[in-house]
Tab-separated table of C-alpha atoms and ligand atoms in Angstrom:
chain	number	residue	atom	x	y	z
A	5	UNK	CA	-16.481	1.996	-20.830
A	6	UNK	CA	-14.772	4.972	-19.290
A	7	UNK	CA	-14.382	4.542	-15.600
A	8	UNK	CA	-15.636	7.823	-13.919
A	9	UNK	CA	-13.806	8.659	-10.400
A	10	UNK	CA	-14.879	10.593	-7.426
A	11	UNK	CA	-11.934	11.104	-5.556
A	12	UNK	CA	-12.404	11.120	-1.595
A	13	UNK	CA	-10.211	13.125	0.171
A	14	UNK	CA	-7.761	16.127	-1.491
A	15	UNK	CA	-4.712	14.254	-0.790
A	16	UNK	CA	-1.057	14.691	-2.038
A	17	UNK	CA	-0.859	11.119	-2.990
A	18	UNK	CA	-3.821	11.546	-5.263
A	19	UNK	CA	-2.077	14.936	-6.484
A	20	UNK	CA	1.131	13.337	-6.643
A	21	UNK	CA	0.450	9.585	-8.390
A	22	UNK	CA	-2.928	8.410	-8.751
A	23	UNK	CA	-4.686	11.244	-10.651
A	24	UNK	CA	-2.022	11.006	-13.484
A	25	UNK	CA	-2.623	6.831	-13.389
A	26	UNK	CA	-6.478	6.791	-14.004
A	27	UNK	CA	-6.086	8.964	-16.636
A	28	UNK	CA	-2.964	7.397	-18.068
A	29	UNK	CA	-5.284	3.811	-17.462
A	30	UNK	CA	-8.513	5.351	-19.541
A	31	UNK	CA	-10.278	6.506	-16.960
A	32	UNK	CA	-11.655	10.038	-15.860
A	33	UNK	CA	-11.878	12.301	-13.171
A	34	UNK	CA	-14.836	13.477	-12.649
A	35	UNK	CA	-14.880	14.707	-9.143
A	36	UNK	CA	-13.109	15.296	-5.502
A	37	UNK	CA	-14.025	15.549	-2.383
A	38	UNK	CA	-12.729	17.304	0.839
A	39	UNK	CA	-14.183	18.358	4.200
A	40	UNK	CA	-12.962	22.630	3.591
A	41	UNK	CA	-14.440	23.781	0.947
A	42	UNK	CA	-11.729	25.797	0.041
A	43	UNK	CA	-9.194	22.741	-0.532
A	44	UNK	CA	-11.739	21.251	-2.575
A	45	UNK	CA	-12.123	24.205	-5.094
A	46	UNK	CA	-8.336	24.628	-4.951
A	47	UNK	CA	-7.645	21.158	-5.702
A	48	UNK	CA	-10.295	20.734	-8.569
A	49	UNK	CA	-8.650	23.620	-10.836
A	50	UNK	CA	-5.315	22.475	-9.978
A	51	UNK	CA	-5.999	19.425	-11.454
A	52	UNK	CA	-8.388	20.030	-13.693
A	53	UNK	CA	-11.177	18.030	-12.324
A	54	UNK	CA	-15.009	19.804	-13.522
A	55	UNK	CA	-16.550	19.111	-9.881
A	56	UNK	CA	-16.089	19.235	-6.322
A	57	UNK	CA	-18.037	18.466	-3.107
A	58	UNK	CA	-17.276	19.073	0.685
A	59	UNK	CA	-19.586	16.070	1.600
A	60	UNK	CA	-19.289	12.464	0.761
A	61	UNK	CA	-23.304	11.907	0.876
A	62	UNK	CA	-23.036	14.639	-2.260
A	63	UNK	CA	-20.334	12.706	-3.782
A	64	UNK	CA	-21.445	9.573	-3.699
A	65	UNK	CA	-24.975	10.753	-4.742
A	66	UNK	CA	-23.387	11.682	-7.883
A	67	UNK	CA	-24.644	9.227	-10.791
A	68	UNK	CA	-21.166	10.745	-12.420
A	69	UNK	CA	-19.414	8.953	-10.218
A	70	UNK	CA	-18.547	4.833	-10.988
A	71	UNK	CA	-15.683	4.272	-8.638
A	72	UNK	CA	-14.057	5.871	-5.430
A	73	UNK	CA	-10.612	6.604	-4.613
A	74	UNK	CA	-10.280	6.801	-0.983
A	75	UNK	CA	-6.771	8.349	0.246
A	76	UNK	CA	-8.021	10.755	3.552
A	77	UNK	CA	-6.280	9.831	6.841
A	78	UNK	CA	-6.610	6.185	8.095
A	79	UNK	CA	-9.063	6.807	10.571
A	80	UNK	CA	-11.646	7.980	7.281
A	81	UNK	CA	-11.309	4.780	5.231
A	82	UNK	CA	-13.567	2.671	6.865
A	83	UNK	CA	-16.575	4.782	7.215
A	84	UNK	CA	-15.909	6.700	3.556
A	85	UNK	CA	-15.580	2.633	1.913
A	86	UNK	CA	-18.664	1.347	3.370
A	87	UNK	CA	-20.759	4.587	2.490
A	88	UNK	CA	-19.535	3.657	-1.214
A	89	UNK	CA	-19.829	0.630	-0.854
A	90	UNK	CA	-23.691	1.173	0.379
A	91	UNK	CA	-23.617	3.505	-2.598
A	92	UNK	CA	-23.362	0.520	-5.359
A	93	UNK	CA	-19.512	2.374	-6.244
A	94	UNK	CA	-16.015	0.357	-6.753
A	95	UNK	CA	-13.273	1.273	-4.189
A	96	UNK	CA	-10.227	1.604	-4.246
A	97	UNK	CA	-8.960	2.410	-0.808
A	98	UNK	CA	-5.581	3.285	0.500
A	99	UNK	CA	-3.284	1.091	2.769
A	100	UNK	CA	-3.673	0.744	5.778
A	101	UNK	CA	-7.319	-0.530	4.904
A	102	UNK	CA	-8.003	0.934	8.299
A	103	UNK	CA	-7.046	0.802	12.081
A	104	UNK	CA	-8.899	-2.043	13.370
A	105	UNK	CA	-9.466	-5.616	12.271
A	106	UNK	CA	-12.874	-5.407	12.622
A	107	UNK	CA	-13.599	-2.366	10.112
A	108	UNK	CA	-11.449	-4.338	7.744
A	109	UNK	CA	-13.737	-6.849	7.843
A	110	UNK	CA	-17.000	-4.984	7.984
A	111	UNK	CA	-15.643	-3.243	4.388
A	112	UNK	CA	-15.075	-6.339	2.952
A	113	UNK	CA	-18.622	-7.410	3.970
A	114	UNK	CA	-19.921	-3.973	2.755
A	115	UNK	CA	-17.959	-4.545	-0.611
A	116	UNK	CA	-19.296	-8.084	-1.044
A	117	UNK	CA	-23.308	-7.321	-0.375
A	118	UNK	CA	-23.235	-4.321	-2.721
A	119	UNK	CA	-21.338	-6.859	-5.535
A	120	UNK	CA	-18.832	-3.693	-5.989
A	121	UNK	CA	-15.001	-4.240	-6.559
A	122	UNK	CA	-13.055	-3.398	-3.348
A	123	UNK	CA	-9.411	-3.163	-3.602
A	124	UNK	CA	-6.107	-1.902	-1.484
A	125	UNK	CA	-3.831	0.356	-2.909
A	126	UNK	CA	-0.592	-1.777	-2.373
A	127	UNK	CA	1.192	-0.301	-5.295
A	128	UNK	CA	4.421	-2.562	-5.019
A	129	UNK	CA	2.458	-4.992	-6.960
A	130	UNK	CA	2.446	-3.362	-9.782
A	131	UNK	CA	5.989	-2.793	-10.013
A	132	UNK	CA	7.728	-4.607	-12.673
A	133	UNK	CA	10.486	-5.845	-10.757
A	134	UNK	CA	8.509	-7.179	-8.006
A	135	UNK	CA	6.468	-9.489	-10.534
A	136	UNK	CA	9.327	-10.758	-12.209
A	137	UNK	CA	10.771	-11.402	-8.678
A	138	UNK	CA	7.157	-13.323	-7.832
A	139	UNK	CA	8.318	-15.004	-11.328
A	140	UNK	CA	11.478	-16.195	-10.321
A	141	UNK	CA	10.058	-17.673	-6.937
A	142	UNK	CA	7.143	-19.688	-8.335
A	143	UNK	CA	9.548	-20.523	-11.204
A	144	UNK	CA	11.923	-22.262	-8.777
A	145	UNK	CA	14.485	-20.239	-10.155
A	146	UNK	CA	16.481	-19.918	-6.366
A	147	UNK	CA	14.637	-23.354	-5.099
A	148	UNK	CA	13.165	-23.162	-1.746
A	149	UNK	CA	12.892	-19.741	-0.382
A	150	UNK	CA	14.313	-19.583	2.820
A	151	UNK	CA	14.690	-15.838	4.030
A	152	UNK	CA	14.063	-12.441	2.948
A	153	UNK	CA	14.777	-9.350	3.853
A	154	UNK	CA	13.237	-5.933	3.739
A	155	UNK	CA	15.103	-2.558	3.467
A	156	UNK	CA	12.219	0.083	3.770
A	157	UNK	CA	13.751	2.993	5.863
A	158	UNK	CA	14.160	6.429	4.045
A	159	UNK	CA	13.565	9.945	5.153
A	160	UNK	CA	9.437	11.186	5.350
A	161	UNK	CA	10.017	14.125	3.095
A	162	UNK	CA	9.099	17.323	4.686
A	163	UNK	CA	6.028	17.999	2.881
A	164	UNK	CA	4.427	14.913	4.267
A	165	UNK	CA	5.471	15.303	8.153
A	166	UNK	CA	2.461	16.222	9.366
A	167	UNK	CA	-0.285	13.477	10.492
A	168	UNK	CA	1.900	10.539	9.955
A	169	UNK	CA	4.161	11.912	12.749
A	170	UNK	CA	1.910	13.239	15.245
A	171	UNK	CA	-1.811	12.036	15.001
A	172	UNK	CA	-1.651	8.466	16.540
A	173	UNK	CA	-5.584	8.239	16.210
A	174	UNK	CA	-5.046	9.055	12.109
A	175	UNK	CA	-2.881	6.023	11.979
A	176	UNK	CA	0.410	7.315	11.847
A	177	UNK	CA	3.908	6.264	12.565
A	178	UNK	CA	6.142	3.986	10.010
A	179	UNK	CA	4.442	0.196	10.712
A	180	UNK	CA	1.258	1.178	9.556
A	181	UNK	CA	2.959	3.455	6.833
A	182	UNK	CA	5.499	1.226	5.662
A	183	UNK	CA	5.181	-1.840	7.186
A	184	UNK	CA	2.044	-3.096	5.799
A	185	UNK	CA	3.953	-2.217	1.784
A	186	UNK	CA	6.537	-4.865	3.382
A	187	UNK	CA	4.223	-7.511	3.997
A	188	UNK	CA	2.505	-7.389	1.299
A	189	UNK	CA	5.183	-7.691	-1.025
A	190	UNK	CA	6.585	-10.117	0.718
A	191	UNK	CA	3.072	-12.057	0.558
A	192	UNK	CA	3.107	-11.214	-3.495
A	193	UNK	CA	6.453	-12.452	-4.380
A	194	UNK	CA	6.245	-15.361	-2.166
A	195	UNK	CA	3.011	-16.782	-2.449
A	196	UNK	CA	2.397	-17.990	1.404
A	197	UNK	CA	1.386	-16.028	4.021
A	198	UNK	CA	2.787	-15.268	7.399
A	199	UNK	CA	2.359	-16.370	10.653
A	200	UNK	CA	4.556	-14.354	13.697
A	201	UNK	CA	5.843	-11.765	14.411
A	202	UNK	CA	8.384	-10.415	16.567
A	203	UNK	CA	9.703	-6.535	16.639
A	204	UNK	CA	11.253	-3.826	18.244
A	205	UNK	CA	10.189	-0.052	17.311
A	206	UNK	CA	12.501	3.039	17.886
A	207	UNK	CA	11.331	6.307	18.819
A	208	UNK	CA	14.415	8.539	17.869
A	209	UNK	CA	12.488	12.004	17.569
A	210	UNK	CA	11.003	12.262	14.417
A	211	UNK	CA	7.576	11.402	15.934
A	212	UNK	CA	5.380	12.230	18.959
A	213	UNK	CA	6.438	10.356	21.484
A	214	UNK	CA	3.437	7.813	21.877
A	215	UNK	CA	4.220	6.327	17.992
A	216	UNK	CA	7.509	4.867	16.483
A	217	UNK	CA	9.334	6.429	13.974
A	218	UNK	CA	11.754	3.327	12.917
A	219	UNK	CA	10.882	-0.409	13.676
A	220	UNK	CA	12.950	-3.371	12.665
A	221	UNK	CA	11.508	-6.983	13.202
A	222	UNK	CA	11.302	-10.891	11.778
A	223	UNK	CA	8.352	-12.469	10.400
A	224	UNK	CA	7.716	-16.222	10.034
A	225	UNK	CA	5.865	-17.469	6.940
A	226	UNK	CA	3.816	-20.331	6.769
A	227	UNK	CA	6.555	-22.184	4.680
A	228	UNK	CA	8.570	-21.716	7.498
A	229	UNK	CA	10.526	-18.821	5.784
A	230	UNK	CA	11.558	-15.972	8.163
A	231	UNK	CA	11.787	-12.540	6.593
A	232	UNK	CA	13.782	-9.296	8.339
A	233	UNK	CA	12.390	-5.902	7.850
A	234	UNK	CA	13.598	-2.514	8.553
A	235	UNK	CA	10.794	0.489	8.105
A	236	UNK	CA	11.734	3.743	9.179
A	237	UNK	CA	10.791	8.069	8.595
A	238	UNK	CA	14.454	9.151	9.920
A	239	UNK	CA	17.234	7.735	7.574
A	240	UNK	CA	18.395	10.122	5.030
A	241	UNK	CA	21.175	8.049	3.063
A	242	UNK	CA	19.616	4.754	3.268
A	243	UNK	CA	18.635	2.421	-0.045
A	244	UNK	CA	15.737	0.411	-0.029
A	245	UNK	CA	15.808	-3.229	-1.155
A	246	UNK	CA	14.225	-6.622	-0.963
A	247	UNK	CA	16.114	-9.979	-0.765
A	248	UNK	CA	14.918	-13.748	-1.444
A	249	UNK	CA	17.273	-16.151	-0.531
A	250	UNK	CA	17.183	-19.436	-1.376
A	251	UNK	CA	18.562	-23.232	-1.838
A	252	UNK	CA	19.829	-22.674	-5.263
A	253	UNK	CA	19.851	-19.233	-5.651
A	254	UNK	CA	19.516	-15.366	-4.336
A	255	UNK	CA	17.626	-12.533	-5.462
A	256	UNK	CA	18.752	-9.077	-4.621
A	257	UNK	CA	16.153	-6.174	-5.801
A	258	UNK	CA	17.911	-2.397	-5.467
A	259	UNK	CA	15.636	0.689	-5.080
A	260	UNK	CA	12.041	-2.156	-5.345
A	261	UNK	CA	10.943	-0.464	-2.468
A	262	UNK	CA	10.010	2.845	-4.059
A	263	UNK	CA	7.256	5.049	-5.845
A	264	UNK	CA	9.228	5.338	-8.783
A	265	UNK	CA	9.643	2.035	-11.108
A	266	UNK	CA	14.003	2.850	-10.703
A	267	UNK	CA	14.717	-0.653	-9.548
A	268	UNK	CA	16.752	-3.678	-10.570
A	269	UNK	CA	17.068	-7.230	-9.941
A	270	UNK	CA	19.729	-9.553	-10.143
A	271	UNK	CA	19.885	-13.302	-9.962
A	272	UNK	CA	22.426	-14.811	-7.975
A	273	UNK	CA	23.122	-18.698	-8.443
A	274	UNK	CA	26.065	-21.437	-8.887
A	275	UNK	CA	26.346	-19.922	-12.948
A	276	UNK	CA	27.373	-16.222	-11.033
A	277	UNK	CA	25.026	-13.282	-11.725
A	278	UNK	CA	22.412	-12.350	-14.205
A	279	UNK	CA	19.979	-9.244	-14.008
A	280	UNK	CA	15.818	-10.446	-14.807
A	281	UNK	CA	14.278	-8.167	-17.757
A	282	UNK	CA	12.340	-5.800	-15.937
A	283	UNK	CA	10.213	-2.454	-17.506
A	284	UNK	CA	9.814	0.646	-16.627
A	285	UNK	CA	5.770	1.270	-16.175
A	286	UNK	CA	3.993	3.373	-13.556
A	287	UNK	CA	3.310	1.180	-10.623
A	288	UNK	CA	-0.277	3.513	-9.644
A	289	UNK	CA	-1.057	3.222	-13.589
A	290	UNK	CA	-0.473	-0.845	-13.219
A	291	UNK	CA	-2.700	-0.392	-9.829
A	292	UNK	CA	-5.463	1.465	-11.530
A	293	UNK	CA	-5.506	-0.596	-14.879
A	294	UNK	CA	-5.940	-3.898	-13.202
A	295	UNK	CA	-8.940	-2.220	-11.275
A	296	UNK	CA	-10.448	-1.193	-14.730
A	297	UNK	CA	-10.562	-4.620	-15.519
A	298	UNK	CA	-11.534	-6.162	-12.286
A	299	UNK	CA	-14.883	-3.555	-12.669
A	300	UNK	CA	-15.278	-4.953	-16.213
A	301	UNK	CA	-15.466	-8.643	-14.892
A	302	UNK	CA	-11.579	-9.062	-16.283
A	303	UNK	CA	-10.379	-10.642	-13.030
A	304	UNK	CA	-9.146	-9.727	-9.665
A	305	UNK	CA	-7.607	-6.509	-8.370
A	306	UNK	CA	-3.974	-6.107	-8.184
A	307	UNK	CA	-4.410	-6.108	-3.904
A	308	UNK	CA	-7.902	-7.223	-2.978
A	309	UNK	CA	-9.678	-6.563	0.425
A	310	UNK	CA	-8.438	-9.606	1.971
A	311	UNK	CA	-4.986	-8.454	0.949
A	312	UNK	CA	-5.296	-5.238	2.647
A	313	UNK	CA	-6.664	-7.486	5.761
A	314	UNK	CA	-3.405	-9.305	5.497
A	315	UNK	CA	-1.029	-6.234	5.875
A	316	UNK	CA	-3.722	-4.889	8.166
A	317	UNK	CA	-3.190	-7.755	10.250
A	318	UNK	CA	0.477	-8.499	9.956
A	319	UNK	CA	1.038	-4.562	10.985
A	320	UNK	CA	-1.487	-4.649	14.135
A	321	UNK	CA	0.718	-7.671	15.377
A	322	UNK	CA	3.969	-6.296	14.546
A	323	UNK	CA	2.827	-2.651	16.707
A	324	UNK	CA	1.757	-5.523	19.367
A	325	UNK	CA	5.055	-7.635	19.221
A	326	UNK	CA	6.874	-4.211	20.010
A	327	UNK	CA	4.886	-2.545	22.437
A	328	UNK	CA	4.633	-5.923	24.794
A	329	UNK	CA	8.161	-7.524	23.769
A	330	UNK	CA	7.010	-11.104	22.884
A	331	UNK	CA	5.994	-13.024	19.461
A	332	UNK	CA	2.806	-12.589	17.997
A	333	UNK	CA	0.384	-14.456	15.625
A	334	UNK	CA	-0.980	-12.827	13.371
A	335	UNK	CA	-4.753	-13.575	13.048
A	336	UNK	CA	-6.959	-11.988	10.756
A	337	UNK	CA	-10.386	-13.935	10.680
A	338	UNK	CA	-10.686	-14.785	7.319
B	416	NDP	P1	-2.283	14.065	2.915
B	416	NDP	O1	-1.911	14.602	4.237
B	416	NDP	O2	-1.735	14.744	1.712
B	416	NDP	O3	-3.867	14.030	2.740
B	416	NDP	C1	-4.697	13.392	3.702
B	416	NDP	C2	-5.819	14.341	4.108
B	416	NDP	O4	-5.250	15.464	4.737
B	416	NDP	C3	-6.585	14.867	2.911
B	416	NDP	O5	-7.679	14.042	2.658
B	416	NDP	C4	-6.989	16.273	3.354
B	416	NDP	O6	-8.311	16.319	3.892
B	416	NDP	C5	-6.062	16.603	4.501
B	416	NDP	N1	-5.219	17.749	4.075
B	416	NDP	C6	-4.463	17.847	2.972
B	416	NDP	N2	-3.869	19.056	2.934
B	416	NDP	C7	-4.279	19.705	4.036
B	416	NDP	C8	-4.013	20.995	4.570
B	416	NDP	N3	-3.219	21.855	3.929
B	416	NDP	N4	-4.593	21.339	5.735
B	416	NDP	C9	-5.395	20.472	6.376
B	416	NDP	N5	-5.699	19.230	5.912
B	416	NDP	C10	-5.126	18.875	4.769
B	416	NDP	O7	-1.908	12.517	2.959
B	416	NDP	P2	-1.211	11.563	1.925
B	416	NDP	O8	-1.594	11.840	0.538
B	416	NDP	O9	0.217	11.483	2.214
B	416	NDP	O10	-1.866	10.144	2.401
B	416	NDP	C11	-3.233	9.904	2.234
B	416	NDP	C12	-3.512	8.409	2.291
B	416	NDP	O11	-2.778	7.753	1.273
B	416	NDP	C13	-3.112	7.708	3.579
B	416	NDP	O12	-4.001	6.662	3.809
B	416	NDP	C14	-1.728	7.151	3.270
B	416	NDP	O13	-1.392	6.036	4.067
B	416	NDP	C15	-1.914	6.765	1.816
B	416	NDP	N6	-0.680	6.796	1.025
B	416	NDP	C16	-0.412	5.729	0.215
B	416	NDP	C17	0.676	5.698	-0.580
B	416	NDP	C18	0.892	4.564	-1.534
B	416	NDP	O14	1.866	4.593	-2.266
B	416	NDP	N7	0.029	3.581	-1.596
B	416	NDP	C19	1.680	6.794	-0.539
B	416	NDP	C20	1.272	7.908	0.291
B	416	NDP	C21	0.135	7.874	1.044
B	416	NDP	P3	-9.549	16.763	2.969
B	416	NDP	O15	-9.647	15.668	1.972
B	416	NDP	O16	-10.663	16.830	3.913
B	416	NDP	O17	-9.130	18.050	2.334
């Protein structure tokens, strides 16, 4: 069966990544919605999709329409997921989930009544590298884990500095941009969840001056692991990376922390060094295909719900940590 999308919201991720991966993953389409009517007709021809709405009611009133791609501002998600949700469609919503641990929940609830398939759009986890890194790990190929760390600081490129920078009610700033693709990764490749947090944010221009535009902190896993991250709009010549270290071995992924599937991984143990066989597929298309199959009753989402909860979670404590200057657990009510 063809998967038939409405897309909600006329975003530039959608423009940039996820339109090419449903179609590249069988599916189609069929419709996109935005609140100007003028974006909407734009963005249709642009990319060739047949039809367009400037309400969601219309959208998800559409019996054209199987599944939902939600990628509006933060604030949207919750309300937009439910009302899909409600509407017996399959979701699959952008990271963050939403702003508040409490609309996480209620989509997840929302999801579960209406039996539909509801799913975060954590794209790291379909990265090549970062599975044979989760490979590696459960493999005991470095023995106990021990530490990690995170290099997620780049430069926002231009064309995205508006909300994210400005719009603290949207959800901007870099830990609920970046820092929730940290954790879960870090969550993925590991297997165990975390516990604290403790973290520091900077505020160095970039954004208004009530949200952070860098943040650098240490999470403790329930394994007792301890993983440093460093998430950040205003570094222009930095690399992104992800490290597992651990009693018989290290693993150091170059450029994992990316879009574009351009990373490697080495091995690093008492026989010297040895790079894992990774491939070269479309993380979104990875995303999207494993939701094709979770719809058909072919197992589980790549990031579920409760896996957007997690990062959700992790992120709200990490904003906490820095704004009162102590540890934080990080709860999420499952
Ligand atoms: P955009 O700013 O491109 O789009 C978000 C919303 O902004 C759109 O829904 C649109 O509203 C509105 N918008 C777009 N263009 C204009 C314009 N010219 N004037 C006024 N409003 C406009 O955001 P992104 O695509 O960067 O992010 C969207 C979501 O996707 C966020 O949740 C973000 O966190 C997530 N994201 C996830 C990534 C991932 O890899 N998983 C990567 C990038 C983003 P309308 O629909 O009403 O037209």
């Amino acid at each position: 069966m063809t998967v038939r999308w409405g897309l909600v919201g006329a975003s530039t991720i959608g423009r940039e990544w996820v339109i090419y991966a449903i179609r590249a993953s069988g599916g189609c389409v069929a419709a996109v919605m935005s609140s100007s009517a003028d974006r909407a007709s734009a963005y249709a021809s642009e990319n060739s999709i047949d039809r367009y709405y400037t309400s969601i009611t219309d959208l998800l009133s559409d019996d054209g329409v199987d599944a939902v791609y939600i990628s509006t501002t933060n604030e949207l998600h919750c309300g937009q997921a439910i009302a899909a949700a409600n509407a017996g469609k399959h979701i699959l919503c952008e990271k963050p989930l939403t702003l508040t641990l409490a609309d996480a929940h209620a989509m997840i609830r929302a999801a579960h009544e209406n039996r539909v398939v509801l799913a975060t759009n954590h794209h790291l986890r379909g990265a090549s590298v970062h599975m044979a890194m989760r490979d590696a790990v459960r493999d005991g190929r470095i023995g106990k884990p021990l530490s990690a760390r995170v290099f997620h600081a780049g430069y926002l490129p231009i064309h995205l500095q508006g909300w994210r920078l400005d719009k603290p009610s949207a959800g901007g700033g870099a830990i609920l941009d970046l820092t929730v693709h940290d954790v879960d990764t870090l969550r993925f490749v590991l297997g165990c969840d975390p516990v604290e947090v403790i973290a520091v944010s900077q505020f160095s221009g970039m954004t208004s001056e009530d949200m952070e535009d860098a943040v650098m902190g240490v999470i403790k896993f329930q394994n007792g692991m301890i993983a440093q991250f460093h998430d950040g709009f205003t570094t222009k010549y930095a690399q992104s990376g992800l490290e597992i270290h651990g009693t018989s071995g290290s693993l150091i992924g170059t450029d994992v922390m990316a879009q574009r599937p351009i990373g490697k991984v080495l091995l690093r143990d008492e026989r010297g060094e040895q790079q894992l066989p990774t491939d070269d597929r479309n993380l979104y298309a990875a995303t999207v295909g494993a939701f094709h199959r979770a719809i058909a009753g072919g197992g589980l989402p790549l990031a579920s719900g409760e896996d957007g909860l997690w990062s959700l979670a992790t992120a709200l404590a990490v904003a906490q940590s820095a704004r009162d200057g102590t540890a934080v657990k990080i709860e999420t009510g499952l």
